[in-house]
Short mmCIF file of C-alpha atoms and ligand atoms in Angstrom, two decimals:
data_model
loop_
_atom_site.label_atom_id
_atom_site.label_comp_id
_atom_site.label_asym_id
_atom_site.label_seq_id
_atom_site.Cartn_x
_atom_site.Cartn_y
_atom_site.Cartn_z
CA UNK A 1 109.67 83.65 99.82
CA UNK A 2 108.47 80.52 101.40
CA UNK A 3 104.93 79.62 99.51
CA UNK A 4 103.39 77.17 103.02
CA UNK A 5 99.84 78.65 104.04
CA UNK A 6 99.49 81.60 106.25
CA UNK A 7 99.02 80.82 109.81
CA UNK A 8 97.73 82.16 112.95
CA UNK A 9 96.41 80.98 116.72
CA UNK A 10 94.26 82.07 119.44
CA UNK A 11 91.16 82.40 120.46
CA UNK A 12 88.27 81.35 118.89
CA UNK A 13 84.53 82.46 120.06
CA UNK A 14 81.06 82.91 119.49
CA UNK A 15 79.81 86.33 119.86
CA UNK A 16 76.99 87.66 120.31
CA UNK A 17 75.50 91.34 120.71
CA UNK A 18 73.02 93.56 122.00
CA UNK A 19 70.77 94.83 119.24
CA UNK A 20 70.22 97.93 120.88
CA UNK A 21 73.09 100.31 121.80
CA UNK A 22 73.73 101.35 125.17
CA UNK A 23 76.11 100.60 128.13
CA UNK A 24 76.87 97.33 129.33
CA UNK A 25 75.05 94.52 130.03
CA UNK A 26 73.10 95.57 133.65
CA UNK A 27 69.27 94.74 132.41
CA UNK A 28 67.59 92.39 130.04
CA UNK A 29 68.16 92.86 126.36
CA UNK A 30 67.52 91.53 122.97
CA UNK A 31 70.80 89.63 121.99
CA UNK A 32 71.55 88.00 118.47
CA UNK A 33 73.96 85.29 118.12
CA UNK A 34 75.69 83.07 117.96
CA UNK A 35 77.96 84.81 115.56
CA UNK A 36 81.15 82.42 114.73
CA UNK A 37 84.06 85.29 115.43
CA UNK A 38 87.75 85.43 117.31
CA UNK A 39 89.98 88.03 116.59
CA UNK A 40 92.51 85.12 115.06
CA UNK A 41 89.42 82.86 113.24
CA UNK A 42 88.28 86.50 111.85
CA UNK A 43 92.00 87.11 110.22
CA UNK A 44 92.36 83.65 108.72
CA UNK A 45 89.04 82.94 107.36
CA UNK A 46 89.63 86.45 105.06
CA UNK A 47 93.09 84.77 104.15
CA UNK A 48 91.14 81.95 103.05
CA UNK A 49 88.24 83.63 101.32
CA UNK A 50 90.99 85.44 99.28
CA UNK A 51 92.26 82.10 97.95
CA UNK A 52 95.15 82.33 99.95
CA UNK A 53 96.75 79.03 102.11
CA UNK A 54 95.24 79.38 105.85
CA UNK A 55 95.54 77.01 108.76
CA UNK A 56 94.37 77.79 112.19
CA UNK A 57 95.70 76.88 115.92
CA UNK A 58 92.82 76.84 118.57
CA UNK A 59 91.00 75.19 120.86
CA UNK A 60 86.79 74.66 120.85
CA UNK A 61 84.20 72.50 123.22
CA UNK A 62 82.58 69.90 121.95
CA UNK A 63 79.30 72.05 121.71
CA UNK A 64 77.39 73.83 119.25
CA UNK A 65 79.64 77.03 119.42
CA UNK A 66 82.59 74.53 118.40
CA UNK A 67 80.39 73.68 115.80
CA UNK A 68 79.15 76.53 114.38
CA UNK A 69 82.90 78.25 113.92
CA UNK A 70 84.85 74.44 112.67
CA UNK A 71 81.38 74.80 110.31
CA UNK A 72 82.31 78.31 108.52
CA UNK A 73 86.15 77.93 108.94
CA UNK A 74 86.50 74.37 106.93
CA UNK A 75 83.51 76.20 104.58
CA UNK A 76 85.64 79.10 103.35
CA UNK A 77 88.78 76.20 103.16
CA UNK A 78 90.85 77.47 106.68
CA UNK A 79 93.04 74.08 107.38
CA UNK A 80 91.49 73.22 110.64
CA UNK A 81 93.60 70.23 111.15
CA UNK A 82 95.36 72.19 114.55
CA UNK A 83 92.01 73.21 116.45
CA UNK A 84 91.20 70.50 118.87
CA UNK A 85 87.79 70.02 120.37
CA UNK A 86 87.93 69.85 124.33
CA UNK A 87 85.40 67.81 126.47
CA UNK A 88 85.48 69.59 129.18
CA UNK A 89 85.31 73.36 128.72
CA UNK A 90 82.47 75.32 126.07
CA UNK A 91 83.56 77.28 123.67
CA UNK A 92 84.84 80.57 124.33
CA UNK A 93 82.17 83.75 123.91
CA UNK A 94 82.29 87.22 123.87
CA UNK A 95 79.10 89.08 124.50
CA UNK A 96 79.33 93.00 123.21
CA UNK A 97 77.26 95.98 123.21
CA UNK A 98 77.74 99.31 121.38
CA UNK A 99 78.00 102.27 123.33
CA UNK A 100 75.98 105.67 121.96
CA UNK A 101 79.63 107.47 121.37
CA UNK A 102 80.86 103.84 119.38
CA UNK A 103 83.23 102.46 121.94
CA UNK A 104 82.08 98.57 123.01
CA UNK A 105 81.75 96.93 126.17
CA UNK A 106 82.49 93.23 126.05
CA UNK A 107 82.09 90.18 128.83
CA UNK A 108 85.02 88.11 127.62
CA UNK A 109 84.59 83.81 128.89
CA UNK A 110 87.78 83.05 127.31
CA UNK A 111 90.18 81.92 130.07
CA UNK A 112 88.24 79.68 131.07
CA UNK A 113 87.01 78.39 128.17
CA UNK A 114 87.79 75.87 125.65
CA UNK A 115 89.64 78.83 124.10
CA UNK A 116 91.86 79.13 127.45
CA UNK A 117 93.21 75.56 126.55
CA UNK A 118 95.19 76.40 123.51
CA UNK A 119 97.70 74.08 123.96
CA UNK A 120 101.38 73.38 121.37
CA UNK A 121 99.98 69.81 120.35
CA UNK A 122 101.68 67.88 117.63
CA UNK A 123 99.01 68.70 115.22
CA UNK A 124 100.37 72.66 115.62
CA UNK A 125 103.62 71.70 115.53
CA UNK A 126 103.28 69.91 112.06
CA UNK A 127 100.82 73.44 110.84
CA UNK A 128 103.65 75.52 112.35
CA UNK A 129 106.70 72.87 110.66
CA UNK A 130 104.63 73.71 106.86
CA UNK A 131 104.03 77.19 107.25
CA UNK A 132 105.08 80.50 105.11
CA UNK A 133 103.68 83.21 107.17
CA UNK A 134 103.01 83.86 111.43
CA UNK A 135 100.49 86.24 112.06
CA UNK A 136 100.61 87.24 115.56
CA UNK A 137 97.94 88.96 117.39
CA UNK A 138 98.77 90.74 120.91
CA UNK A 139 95.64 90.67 122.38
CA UNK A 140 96.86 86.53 122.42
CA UNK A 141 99.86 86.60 124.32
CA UNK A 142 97.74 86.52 128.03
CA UNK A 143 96.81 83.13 127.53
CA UNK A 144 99.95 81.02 128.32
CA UNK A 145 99.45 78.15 125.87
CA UNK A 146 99.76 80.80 123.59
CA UNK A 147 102.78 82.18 124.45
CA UNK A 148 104.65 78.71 124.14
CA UNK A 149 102.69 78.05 120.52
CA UNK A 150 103.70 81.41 119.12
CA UNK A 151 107.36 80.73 120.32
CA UNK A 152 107.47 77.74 118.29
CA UNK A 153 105.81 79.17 115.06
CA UNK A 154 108.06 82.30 114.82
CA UNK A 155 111.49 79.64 114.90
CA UNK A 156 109.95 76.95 113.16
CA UNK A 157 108.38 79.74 110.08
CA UNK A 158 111.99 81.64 110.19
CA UNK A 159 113.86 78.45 109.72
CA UNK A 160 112.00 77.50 106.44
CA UNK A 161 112.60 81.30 104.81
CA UNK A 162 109.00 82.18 106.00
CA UNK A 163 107.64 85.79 107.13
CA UNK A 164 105.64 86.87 110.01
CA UNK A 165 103.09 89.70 110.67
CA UNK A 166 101.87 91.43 114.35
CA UNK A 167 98.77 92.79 114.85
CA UNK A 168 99.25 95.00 118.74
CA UNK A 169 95.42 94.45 119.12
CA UNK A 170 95.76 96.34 122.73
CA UNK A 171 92.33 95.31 124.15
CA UNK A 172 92.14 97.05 128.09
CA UNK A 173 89.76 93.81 129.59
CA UNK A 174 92.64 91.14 127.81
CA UNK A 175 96.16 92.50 127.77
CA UNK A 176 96.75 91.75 131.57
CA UNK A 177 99.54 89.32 131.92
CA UNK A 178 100.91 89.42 128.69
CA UNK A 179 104.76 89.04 128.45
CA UNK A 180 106.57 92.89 127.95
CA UNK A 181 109.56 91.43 126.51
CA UNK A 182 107.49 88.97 123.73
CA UNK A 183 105.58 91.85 123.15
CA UNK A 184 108.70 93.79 122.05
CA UNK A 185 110.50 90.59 120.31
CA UNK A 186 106.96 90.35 118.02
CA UNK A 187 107.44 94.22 117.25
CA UNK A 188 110.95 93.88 116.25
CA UNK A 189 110.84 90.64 114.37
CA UNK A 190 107.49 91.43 112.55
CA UNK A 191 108.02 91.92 108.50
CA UNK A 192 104.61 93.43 108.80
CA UNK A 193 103.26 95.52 112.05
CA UNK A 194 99.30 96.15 111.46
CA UNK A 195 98.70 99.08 114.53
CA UNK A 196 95.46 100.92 115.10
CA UNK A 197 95.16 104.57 115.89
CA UNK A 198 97.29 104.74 119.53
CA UNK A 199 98.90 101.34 119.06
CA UNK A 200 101.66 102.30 116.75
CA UNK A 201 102.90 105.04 119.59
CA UNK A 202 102.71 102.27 122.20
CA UNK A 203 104.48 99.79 120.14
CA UNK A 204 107.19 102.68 119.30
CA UNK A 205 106.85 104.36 123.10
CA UNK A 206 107.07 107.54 121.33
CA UNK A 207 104.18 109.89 121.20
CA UNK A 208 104.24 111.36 117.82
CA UNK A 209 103.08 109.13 114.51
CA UNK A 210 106.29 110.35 112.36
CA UNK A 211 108.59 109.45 115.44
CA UNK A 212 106.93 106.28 115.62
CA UNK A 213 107.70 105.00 112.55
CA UNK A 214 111.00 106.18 112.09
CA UNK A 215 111.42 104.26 115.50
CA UNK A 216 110.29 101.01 114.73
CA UNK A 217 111.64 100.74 111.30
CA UNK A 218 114.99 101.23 112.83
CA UNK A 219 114.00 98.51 115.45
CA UNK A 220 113.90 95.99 112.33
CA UNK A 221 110.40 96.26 111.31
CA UNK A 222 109.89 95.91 107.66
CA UNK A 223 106.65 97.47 106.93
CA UNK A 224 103.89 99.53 108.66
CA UNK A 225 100.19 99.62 107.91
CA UNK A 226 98.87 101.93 110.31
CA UNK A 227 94.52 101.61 110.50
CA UNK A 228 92.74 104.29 110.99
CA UNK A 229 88.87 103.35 111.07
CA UNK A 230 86.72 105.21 108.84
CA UNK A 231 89.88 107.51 107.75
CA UNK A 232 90.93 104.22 105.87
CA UNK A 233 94.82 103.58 106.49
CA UNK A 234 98.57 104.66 105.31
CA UNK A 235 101.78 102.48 104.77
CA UNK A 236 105.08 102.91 105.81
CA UNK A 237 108.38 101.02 104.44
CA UNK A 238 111.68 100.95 105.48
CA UNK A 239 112.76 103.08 102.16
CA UNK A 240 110.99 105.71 103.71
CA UNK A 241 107.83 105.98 101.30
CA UNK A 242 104.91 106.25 102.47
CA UNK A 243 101.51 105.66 100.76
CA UNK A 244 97.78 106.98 102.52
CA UNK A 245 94.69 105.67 101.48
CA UNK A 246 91.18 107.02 101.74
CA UNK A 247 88.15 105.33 103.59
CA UNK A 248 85.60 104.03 101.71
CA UNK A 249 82.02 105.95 102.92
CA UNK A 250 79.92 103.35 104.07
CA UNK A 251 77.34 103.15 106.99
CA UNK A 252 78.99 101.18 109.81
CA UNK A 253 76.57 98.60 111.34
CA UNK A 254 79.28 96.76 113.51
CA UNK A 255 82.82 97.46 113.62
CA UNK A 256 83.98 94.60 115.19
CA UNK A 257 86.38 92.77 112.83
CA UNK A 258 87.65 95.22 110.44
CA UNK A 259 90.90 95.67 111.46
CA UNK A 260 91.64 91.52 111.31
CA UNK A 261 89.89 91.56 107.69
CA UNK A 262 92.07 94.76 106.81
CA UNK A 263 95.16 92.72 108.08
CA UNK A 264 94.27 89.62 106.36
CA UNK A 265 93.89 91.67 103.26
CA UNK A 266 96.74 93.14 102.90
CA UNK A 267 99.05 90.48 103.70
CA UNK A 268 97.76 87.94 101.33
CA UNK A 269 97.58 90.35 98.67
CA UNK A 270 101.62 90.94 99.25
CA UNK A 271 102.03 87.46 99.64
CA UNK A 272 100.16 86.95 95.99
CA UNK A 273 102.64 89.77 94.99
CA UNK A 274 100.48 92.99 94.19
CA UNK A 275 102.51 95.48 94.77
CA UNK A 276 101.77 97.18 98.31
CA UNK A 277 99.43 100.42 96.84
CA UNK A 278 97.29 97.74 95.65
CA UNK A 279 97.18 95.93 98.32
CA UNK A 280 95.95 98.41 100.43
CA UNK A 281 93.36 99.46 98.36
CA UNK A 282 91.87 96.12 98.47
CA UNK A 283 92.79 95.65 103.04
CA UNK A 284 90.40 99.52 102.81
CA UNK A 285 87.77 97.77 101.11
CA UNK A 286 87.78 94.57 102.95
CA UNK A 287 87.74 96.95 106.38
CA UNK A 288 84.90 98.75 105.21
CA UNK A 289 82.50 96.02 103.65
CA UNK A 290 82.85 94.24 106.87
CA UNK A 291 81.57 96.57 108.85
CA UNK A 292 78.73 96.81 106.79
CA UNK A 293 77.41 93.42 108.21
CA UNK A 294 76.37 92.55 111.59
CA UNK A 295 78.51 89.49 112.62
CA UNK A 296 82.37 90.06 113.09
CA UNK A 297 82.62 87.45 110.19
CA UNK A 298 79.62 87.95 108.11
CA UNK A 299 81.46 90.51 105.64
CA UNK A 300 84.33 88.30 105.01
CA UNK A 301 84.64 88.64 101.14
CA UNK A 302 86.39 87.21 98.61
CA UNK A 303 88.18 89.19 95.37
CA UNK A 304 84.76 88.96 93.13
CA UNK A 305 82.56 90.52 96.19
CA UNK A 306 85.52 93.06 96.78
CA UNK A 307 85.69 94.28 92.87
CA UNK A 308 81.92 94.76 93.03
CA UNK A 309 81.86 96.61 96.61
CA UNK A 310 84.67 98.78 95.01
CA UNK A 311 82.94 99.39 91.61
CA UNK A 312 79.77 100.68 93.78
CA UNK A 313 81.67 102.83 97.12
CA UNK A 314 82.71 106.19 97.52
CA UNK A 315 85.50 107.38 99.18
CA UNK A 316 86.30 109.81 101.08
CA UNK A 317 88.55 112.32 99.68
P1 ATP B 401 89.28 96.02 115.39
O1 ATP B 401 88.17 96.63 116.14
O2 ATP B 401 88.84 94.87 114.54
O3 ATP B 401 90.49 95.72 116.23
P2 ATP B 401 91.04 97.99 114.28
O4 ATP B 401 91.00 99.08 115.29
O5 ATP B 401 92.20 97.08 114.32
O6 ATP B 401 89.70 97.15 114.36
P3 ATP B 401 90.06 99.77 112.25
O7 ATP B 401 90.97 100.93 112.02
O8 ATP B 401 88.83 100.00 113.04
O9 ATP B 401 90.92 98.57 112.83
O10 ATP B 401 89.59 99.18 110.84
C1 ATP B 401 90.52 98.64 109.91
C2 ATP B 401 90.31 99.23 108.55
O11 ATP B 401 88.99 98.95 108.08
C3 ATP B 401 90.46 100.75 108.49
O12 ATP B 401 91.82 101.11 108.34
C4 ATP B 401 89.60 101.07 107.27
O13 ATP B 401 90.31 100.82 106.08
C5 ATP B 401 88.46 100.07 107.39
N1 ATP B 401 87.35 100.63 108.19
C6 ATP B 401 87.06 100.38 109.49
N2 ATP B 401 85.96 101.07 109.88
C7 ATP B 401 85.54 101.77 108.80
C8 ATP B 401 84.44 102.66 108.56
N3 ATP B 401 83.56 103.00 109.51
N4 ATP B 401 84.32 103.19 107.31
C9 ATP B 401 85.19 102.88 106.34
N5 ATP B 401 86.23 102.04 106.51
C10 ATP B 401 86.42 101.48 107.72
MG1 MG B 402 92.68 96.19 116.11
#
């Protein structure tokens, strides 16, 4: 087990949201934000927070957006030494507003953003050269920058006895133009595959859960953690156990960013060596406390915060 810091790329964003739900974006509203947040920033700064190694690939503008996400990543000690600051293009954003039945509608400025530069400089090459762990996220792959970074991490992590970790992350307004066949090389490589709900039959092509797994297991993945939202989330290993484990009952204030803090959870917990029932006890409570807090990254918690949400939480049974 290779002990460099966990590592991951991608986007990075401001977001901000509607304060009242609704659909779209087609009249004036009350907005709050800027909100540091990216689906890749979210997952890293929880590594971080947990006390584990974390070091980020990305791209920001030289604006306040930049700032306010370089701000809270170097805060909660993310190795920001691979996210270069662009002259030319803002910072990536994501405006979002809840629907009344709790889907989202997003306007995405990514491609064209600082974000949409994500380039494999040296600096990434030298994060990539040190690092234990790849987490992969597929709502990523569109951007081509990307594609040519996450090519180089996966070799350069494998070659020094590292492990790697892929988050499906099907978004409908991102995955255009992302690459089929990396897509599948991510799902067969990945030690760890972190689906939601419908992404584990996607990733499998199967449409049954049990199928699914038995499926991708036998395509070379080593471990499953399927999420399930407020049903909390179950684990699948190649031995053919499986462990489920009950949501926490909380009152979800904004979703977004529970499934990267799950993620991030879990993994550095294995990585620390708690054996994987544990582990997923702690990615359930991460998922739920963050959305708890409005702010993708505002319930980022560390072990101390987590013990005491735990201590005080339900769950469902
Ligand atoms: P994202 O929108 O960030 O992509 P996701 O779909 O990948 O999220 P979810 O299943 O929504 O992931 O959430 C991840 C985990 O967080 C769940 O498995 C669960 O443990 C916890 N969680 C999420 N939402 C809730 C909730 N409303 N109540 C309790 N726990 C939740
Ligand atoms: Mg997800």
């Amino acid at each position: 087990e290779s002990v460099g810091p966990t590592i991951a790329a991608g986007e990075i964003l401001v977001e901000i949201m509607a304060t009242d739900r609704g659909l779209g974006f087609l009249e004036p509203l009350t907005l709050v934000g800027p909100y540091p947040s990216g689906a890749p920033a979210i997952f890293i700064d929880q590594v971080a927070r947990l006390g584990g190694g974390a070091g980020l690939i990305g791209c920001v503008g030289r604006d306040d957006f930049g700032t306010v996400n370089l701000n809270r990543l170097r805060r909660d000690g993310v190795d920001v030494s691979a996210v270069s600051v662009s002259d030319r293009y803002p910072t990536g954003s994501a405006f979002v507003r809840y629907r009344p039945d709790g889907g989202r509608d997003f306007v995405y400025n990514i491609a064209e953003s600082a974000a949409g530069q994500i380039r494999l400089t040296a600096e990434a090459r030298q994060l990539a050269d040190r690092a234990g762990h790849l987490h992969v996220m597929g709502s990523t792959l569109s951007v081509a920058g990307l594609r040519e970074i996450v090519a180089y991490a996966t070799k350069a992590v494998r070659a020094s006895g590292g492990s790697t970790s892929f988050d499906p992350n099907v978004r409908k307004e991102l995955n255009d133009g992302a690459d089929g066949a990396q897509f599948s090389a991510l799902v067969d490589d990945a030690d760890l595959l972190l689906p939601s709900g419908e992404e584990l039959l996607t990733a499998a092509g199967v449409d049954d859960e049990c199928h699914a797994v038995k499926a991708l297991i036998a395509r070379g993945v080593g471990e499953i953690v399927l999420k399930r939202g407020a049903a909390g989330s179950s684990r699948f290993a190649a031995d053919g156990s499986r462990i489920d484990c009950a949501g926490f009952l909380v009152e979800e204030v904004d979703p977004t960013g529970a499934g990267d803090c799950f993620g991030a959870t879990y993994l550095t917990c294995r990585r620390m060596g708690m054996e994987p029932g544990k582990a997923l006890f702690y990615a359930n409570a991460a998922g739920a406390r963050n959305v708890t807090r409005r702010g993708p990254m505002e319930g980022i918690a560390g072990f101390d915060v987590l013990d005491g949400f735990i201590a005080g939480t339900a769950r469902a049974t």
